[in-house]
Short mmCIF file of C-alpha atoms in Angstrom, two decimals:
data_model
loop_
_atom_site.label_atom_id
_atom_site.label_comp_id
_atom_site.label_asym_id
_atom_site.label_seq_id
_atom_site.Cartn_x
_atom_site.Cartn_y
_atom_site.Cartn_z
CA MET A 145 19.09 -20.06 5.79
CA ASN A 146 17.79 -23.26 4.19
CA GLU A 147 14.22 -22.18 4.94
CA LEU A 148 14.87 -18.77 3.37
CA THR A 149 16.38 -20.40 0.29
CA ARG A 150 13.38 -22.71 0.00
CA LEU A 151 10.98 -19.78 0.32
CA LEU A 152 12.78 -17.73 -2.34
CA SER A 153 13.04 -20.67 -4.74
CA HIS A 154 9.30 -21.40 -4.72
CA LYS A 155 6.73 -19.07 -6.18
CA ILE A 156 4.16 -17.44 -3.93
CA PRO A 157 0.68 -17.56 -5.54
CA PHE A 158 -1.95 -15.02 -4.58
CA PRO A 159 -4.11 -16.57 -1.81
CA GLN A 160 -7.64 -16.78 -3.16
CA LYS A 161 -9.13 -16.70 0.33
CA TYR A 162 -7.85 -13.12 0.58
CA HIS A 163 -10.75 -11.99 -1.64
CA ASN A 164 -13.35 -13.44 0.76
CA PHE A 165 -13.72 -10.42 3.06
CA VAL A 166 -15.85 -10.90 6.13
CA ASP A 167 -17.73 -7.58 5.99
CA LYS A 168 -20.16 -7.92 3.11
CA ARG A 169 -22.83 -5.64 4.58
CA THR A 170 -25.03 -3.77 2.12
CA ILE A 171 -25.63 -0.19 3.28
CA VAL A 172 -27.68 2.37 1.29
CA GLY A 173 -27.86 -0.23 -1.48
CA ILE A 174 -24.06 -0.65 -1.76
CA PRO A 175 -22.70 -4.19 -1.15
CA ASN A 176 -19.34 -4.38 0.66
CA PHE A 177 -20.09 -0.81 1.76
CA MET A 178 -17.43 -0.39 4.45
CA ASN A 179 -14.56 -1.74 2.38
CA ILE A 180 -15.58 0.49 -0.54
CA VAL A 181 -16.32 3.74 1.31
CA SER A 182 -13.28 3.50 3.62
CA ASN A 183 -11.17 4.23 0.54
CA LEU A 184 -12.28 7.86 0.91
CA ALA A 185 -9.79 7.98 3.80
CA ILE A 186 -6.99 7.10 1.37
CA ALA A 187 -8.01 9.98 -0.90
CA LEU A 188 -7.81 12.57 1.90
CA PRO A 189 -3.97 12.79 1.98
CA ALA A 190 -4.04 13.45 -1.77
CA PHE A 191 -6.34 16.44 -1.23
CA TYR A 192 -4.06 17.67 1.55
CA LEU A 193 -1.04 17.39 -0.76
CA MET A 194 -2.87 19.15 -3.59
CA LYS A 195 -3.77 22.02 -1.24
CA LYS A 196 -0.14 22.35 -0.10
CA GLN A 197 1.31 22.18 -3.60
CA LYS A 198 -1.57 24.09 -5.23
CA LYS A 199 -1.41 21.64 -8.12
CA LEU A 200 -1.77 17.98 -9.10
CA SER A 201 1.52 16.16 -8.66
CA PHE A 202 2.45 12.64 -9.73
CA LEU A 203 2.27 11.52 -6.09
CA SER A 204 -1.18 13.01 -5.46
CA ILE A 205 -2.50 11.52 -8.71
CA ASN A 206 -1.25 8.08 -7.69
CA ILE A 207 -2.85 8.36 -4.25
CA LEU A 208 -6.19 9.32 -5.78
CA LEU A 209 -5.94 6.46 -8.29
CA LEU A 210 -5.17 4.03 -5.48
CA ALA A 211 -8.32 5.13 -3.62
CA ILE A 212 -10.40 4.72 -6.80
CA THR A 213 -8.97 1.37 -7.90
CA SER A 214 -9.17 -0.07 -4.39
CA ALA A 215 -12.84 0.95 -4.16
CA LEU A 216 -13.54 -0.62 -7.56
CA TYR A 217 -11.76 -3.82 -6.50
CA HIS A 218 -14.05 -4.14 -3.50
CA VAL A 219 -17.14 -3.99 -5.71
CA ASN A 220 -16.16 -7.45 -7.00
CA PRO A 221 -13.00 -8.78 -5.32
CA ASN A 222 -10.98 -11.17 -7.52
CA ASN A 223 -7.55 -11.51 -9.13
CA ASN A 224 -8.56 -9.41 -12.13
CA THR A 225 -9.99 -6.47 -10.20
CA ILE A 226 -7.10 -6.33 -7.71
CA PHE A 227 -4.56 -5.85 -10.50
CA LEU A 228 -4.92 -2.05 -10.73
CA ASP A 229 -5.11 -1.77 -6.95
CA MET A 230 -1.76 -3.54 -6.64
CA LEU A 231 -0.35 -1.44 -9.46
CA PHE A 232 -1.00 1.81 -7.61
CA VAL A 233 0.10 0.42 -4.25
CA MET A 234 3.46 -0.31 -5.84
CA SER A 235 3.47 2.96 -7.77
CA ILE A 236 3.07 5.00 -4.56
CA ASN A 237 5.88 3.05 -2.89
CA THR A 238 8.26 3.66 -5.77
CA VAL A 239 7.27 7.32 -6.22
CA VAL A 240 7.98 7.97 -2.52
CA LEU A 241 11.34 6.20 -2.85
CA SER A 242 12.21 8.43 -5.82
CA TYR A 243 12.41 11.42 -3.42
CA PHE A 244 15.38 9.79 -1.68
CA VAL A 245 17.47 8.51 -4.59
CA ASN A 246 18.79 10.07 -7.78
CA LYS A 247 16.50 10.34 -10.79
CA GLN A 248 17.98 7.42 -12.73
CA VAL A 249 17.71 5.03 -9.78
CA GLY A 250 14.20 6.30 -9.02
CA ASN A 251 13.05 5.68 -12.59
CA PHE A 252 14.62 2.22 -12.57
CA ILE A 253 12.92 1.22 -9.29
CA TYR A 254 9.62 2.61 -10.55
CA ILE A 255 9.80 0.43 -13.66
CA LEU A 256 10.78 -2.59 -11.54
CA GLY A 257 7.79 -1.97 -9.30
CA ILE A 258 5.37 -1.85 -12.21
CA LEU A 259 6.95 -4.96 -13.73
CA SER A 260 6.54 -6.82 -10.41
CA VAL A 261 2.76 -6.44 -10.67
CA PHE A 262 2.70 -7.62 -14.30
CA TYR A 263 4.98 -10.52 -13.30
CA TRP A 264 2.49 -11.56 -10.61
CA LYS A 265 -0.38 -11.28 -13.10
CA LYS A 266 1.32 -13.47 -15.67
CA TYR A 267 2.91 -16.08 -13.39
CA ASP A 268 0.80 -15.79 -10.20
CA ASP A 269 3.99 -15.25 -8.21
CA LEU A 270 4.13 -12.55 -5.53
CA ARG A 271 7.81 -12.87 -4.62
CA PHE A 272 9.04 -9.92 -6.69
CA TYR A 273 6.11 -7.71 -5.61
CA GLU A 274 6.36 -8.56 -1.91
CA PHE A 275 10.13 -8.09 -1.86
CA LEU A 276 9.80 -4.53 -3.17
CA LYS A 277 6.88 -3.77 -0.84
CA ILE A 278 9.11 -4.68 2.11
CA ALA A 279 12.47 -3.40 0.84
CA ILE A 280 11.32 0.10 -0.17
CA PRO A 281 9.91 1.17 3.24
CA VAL A 282 12.84 -0.45 5.06
CA TYR A 283 15.29 1.52 2.91
CA ALA A 284 13.37 4.77 3.47
CA ILE A 285 13.23 4.21 7.25
CA PHE A 286 16.96 3.50 7.50
CA THR A 287 17.64 6.57 5.37
CA LEU A 288 15.56 8.86 7.58
CA TYR A 289 15.72 7.59 11.17
CA LYS A 290 18.78 9.75 12.06
CA ASN A 291 17.40 12.89 10.41
CA THR A 292 16.41 15.17 13.30
CA LYS A 293 13.87 17.00 11.12
CA VAL A 294 11.68 13.91 10.80
CA SER A 295 12.95 11.38 13.36
CA ASN A 296 9.81 11.86 15.50
CA TYR A 297 7.69 10.57 12.62
CA ILE A 298 9.65 7.40 11.90
CA PHE A 299 8.34 5.31 14.81
CA PRO A 300 4.66 6.09 14.03
CA VAL A 301 5.30 5.18 10.38
CA ILE A 302 6.81 1.85 11.46
CA ILE A 303 3.86 1.15 13.77
CA LEU A 304 1.34 2.01 11.04
CA THR A 305 3.19 -0.17 8.52
CA ILE A 306 2.92 -3.10 10.95
CA LEU A 307 -0.74 -2.35 11.71
CA ILE A 308 -1.54 -2.33 7.98
CA ARG A 309 -0.22 -5.87 7.63
CA VAL A 310 -1.73 -7.16 10.88
CA SER A 311 -5.20 -5.79 10.09
CA GLU A 312 -5.01 -6.96 6.47
CA TYR A 313 -4.38 -10.57 7.44
CA ASN A 314 -6.72 -10.63 10.45
CA ASP A 315 -9.82 -9.37 8.68
CA LYS A 316 -12.28 -11.83 10.26
CA ALA A 317 -10.69 -11.87 13.72
CA ILE A 318 -10.92 -8.07 14.05
CA TYR A 319 -14.51 -8.09 12.79
CA LYS A 320 -15.39 -10.65 15.46
CA LEU A 321 -13.42 -8.78 18.13
CA THR A 322 -15.29 -5.54 17.39
CA GLY A 323 -18.67 -7.28 17.45
CA GLY A 324 -19.20 -6.90 13.70
CA THR A 325 -18.57 -3.15 13.80
CA ILE A 326 -15.43 -2.89 11.68
CA SER A 327 -13.34 -5.47 9.83
CA GLY A 328 -9.59 -5.80 9.62
CA HIS A 329 -9.57 -4.81 5.98
CA THR A 330 -11.54 -1.63 6.58
CA LEU A 331 -9.06 -0.77 9.34
CA LYS A 332 -6.26 -1.46 6.88
CA HIS A 333 -7.58 1.33 4.63
CA ILE A 334 -7.68 3.74 7.57
CA PHE A 335 -4.15 2.83 8.71
CA ALA A 336 -2.91 3.14 5.13
CA ALA A 337 -4.44 6.62 4.87
CA LEU A 338 -2.69 7.70 8.09
CA ASP A 339 0.58 6.19 6.85
CA ILE A 340 0.37 8.06 3.54
CA TYR A 341 -0.44 11.28 5.40
CA LEU A 342 2.62 10.92 7.66
CA ILE A 343 4.82 10.20 4.65
CA ILE A 344 3.58 13.42 3.03
CA ILE A 345 4.34 15.32 6.26
CA ILE A 346 7.87 13.84 6.25
CA LEU A 347 8.38 14.89 2.63
CA GLU A 348 7.05 18.33 3.51
CA LYS A 349 9.41 18.69 6.51
CA LEU A 350 12.32 17.75 4.24
CA GLY A 351 11.28 20.30 1.63
CA LYS A 352 10.66 17.68 -1.01
CA VAL A 353 7.02 18.55 -1.71
#
């Protein structure tokens, strides 16, 4: 408990080493090619959702914007370029949550999510942002795990959520393990795309999209 209190009472700055991705290969004249192009995978669930809904929805727009802003971030990774990437990561989380709460609560959480990114930008403190990034999926999982319509999808979503974090923070180790074929961060984009796709399937099964 004392360790938790200490952690919560001290700000968490963005680790600058995060921006130093191991895979800097230039392919067809594009530096950081794999980390940029792998964002196409994130866009695919948005196209699937658009085909199902036969229109642009707020969720599909946010997914597309995440793919674009993440790709732009990887052109020149730094605290300034990651801002929009983080903004749309949080936006997608809060938009998904809005399907499982009433409109007022959904709007409130959405605003909190956006504010958490601005709070990080101003104070270089990730606590607010990271708390919401953890709390929102946990709430959604506990809300859905007993629902027989989607219970088969919950475990894969949990596994993908874990894999996203593991690959994100083991960028260099995975690159070395795969003999310089694929980095942890590129895998993170692929796992994130699969996670978003499964979430859309869950929403579809529940008749929410």
